[in-house]
PDB file of C-alpha atoms in Angstrom:
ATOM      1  CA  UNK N1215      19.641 -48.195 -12.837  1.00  0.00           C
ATOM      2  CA  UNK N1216      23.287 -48.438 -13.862  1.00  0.00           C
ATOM      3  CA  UNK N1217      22.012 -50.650 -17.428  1.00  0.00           C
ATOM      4  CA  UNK N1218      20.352 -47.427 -18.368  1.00  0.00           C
ATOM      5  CA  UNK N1219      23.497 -45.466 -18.635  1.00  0.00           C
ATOM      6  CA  UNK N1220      24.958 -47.959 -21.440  1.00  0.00           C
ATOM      7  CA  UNK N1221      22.733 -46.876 -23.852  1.00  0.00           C
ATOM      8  CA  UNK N1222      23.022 -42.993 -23.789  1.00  0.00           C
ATOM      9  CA  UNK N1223      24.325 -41.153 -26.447  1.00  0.00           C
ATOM     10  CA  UNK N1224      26.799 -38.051 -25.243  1.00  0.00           C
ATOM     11  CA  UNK N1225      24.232 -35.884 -26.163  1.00  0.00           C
ATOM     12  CA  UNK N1226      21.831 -37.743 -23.861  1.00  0.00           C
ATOM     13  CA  UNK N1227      23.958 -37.782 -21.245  1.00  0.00           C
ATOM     14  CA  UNK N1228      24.991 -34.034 -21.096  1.00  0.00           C
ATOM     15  CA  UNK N1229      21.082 -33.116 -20.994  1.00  0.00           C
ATOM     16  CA  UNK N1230      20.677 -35.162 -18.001  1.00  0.00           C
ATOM     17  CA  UNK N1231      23.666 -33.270 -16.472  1.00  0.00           C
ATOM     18  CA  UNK N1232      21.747 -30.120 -17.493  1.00  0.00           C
ATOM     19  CA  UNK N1233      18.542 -30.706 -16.583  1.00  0.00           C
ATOM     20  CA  UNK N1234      20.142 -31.894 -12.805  1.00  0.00           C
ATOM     21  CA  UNK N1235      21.886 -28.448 -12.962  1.00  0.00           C
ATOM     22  CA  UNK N1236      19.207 -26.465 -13.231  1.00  0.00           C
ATOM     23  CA  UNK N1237      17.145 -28.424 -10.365  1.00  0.00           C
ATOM     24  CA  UNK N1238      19.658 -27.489  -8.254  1.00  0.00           C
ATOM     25  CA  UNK N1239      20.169 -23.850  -8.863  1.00  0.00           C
ATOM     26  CA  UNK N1240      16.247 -23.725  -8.338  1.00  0.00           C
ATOM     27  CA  UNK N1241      16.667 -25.969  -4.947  1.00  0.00           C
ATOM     28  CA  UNK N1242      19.856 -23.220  -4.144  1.00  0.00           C
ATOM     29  CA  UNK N1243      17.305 -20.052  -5.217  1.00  0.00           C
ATOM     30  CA  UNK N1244      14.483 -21.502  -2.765  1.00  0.00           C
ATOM     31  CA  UNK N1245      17.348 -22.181  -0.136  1.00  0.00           C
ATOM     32  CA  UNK N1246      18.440 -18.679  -0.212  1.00  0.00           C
ATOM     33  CA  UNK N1247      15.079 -17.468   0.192  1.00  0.00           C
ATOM     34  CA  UNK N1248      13.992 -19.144   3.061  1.00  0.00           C
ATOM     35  CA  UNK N1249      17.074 -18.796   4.715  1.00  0.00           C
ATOM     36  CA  UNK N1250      17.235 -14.978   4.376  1.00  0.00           C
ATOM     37  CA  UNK N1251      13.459 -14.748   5.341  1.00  0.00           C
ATOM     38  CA  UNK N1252      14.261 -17.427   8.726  1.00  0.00           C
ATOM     39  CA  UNK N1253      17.019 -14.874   9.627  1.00  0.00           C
ATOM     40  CA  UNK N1254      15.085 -11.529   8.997  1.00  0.00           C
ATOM     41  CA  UNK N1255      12.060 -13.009  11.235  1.00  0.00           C
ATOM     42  CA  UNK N1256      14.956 -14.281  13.878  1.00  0.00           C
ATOM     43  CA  UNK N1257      16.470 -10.880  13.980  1.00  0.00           C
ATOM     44  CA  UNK N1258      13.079  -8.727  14.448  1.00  0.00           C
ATOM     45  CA  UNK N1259      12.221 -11.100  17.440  1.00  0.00           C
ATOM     46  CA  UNK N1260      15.562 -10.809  19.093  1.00  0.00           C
ATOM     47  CA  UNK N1261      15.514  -6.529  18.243  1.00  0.00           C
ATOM     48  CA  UNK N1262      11.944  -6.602  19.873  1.00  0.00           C
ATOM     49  CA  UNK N1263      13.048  -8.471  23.191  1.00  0.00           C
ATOM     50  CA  UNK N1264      15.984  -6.615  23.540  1.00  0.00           C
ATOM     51  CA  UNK N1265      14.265  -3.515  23.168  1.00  0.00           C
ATOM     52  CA  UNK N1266      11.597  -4.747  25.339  1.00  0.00           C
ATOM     53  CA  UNK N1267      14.153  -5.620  28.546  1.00  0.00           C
ATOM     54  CA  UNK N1268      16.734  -2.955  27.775  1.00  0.00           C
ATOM     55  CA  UNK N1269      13.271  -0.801  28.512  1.00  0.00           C
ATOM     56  CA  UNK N1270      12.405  -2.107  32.326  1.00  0.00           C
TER      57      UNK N1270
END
């Protein structure tokens, strides 16, 4: 892979960087996501057990 760098013009190289870039802010956006909905999901099942103890 490494002869394929020796070629690339600046310009080349710098879309490359962008194009990476924007991967991951989509991989960070899908991250975020799924983390927030894992921990909403998390926290309603605790609230309900709680509840459902604190209630014997």
């Amino acid at each position: 892979m490494a002869f394929l760098h020796k070629n690339l013009t600046k310009e080349d190289k710098q879309k490359i960087k962008d194009k990476i870039r924007k991967q991951e802010r989509n991989l960070l956006k899908k991250t975020v996501i799924i983390s927030t909905v894992v921990f909403i999901i998390i926290a309603s099942v605790m609230y309900y057990i709680i509840t459902k103890i604190l209630s014997h």
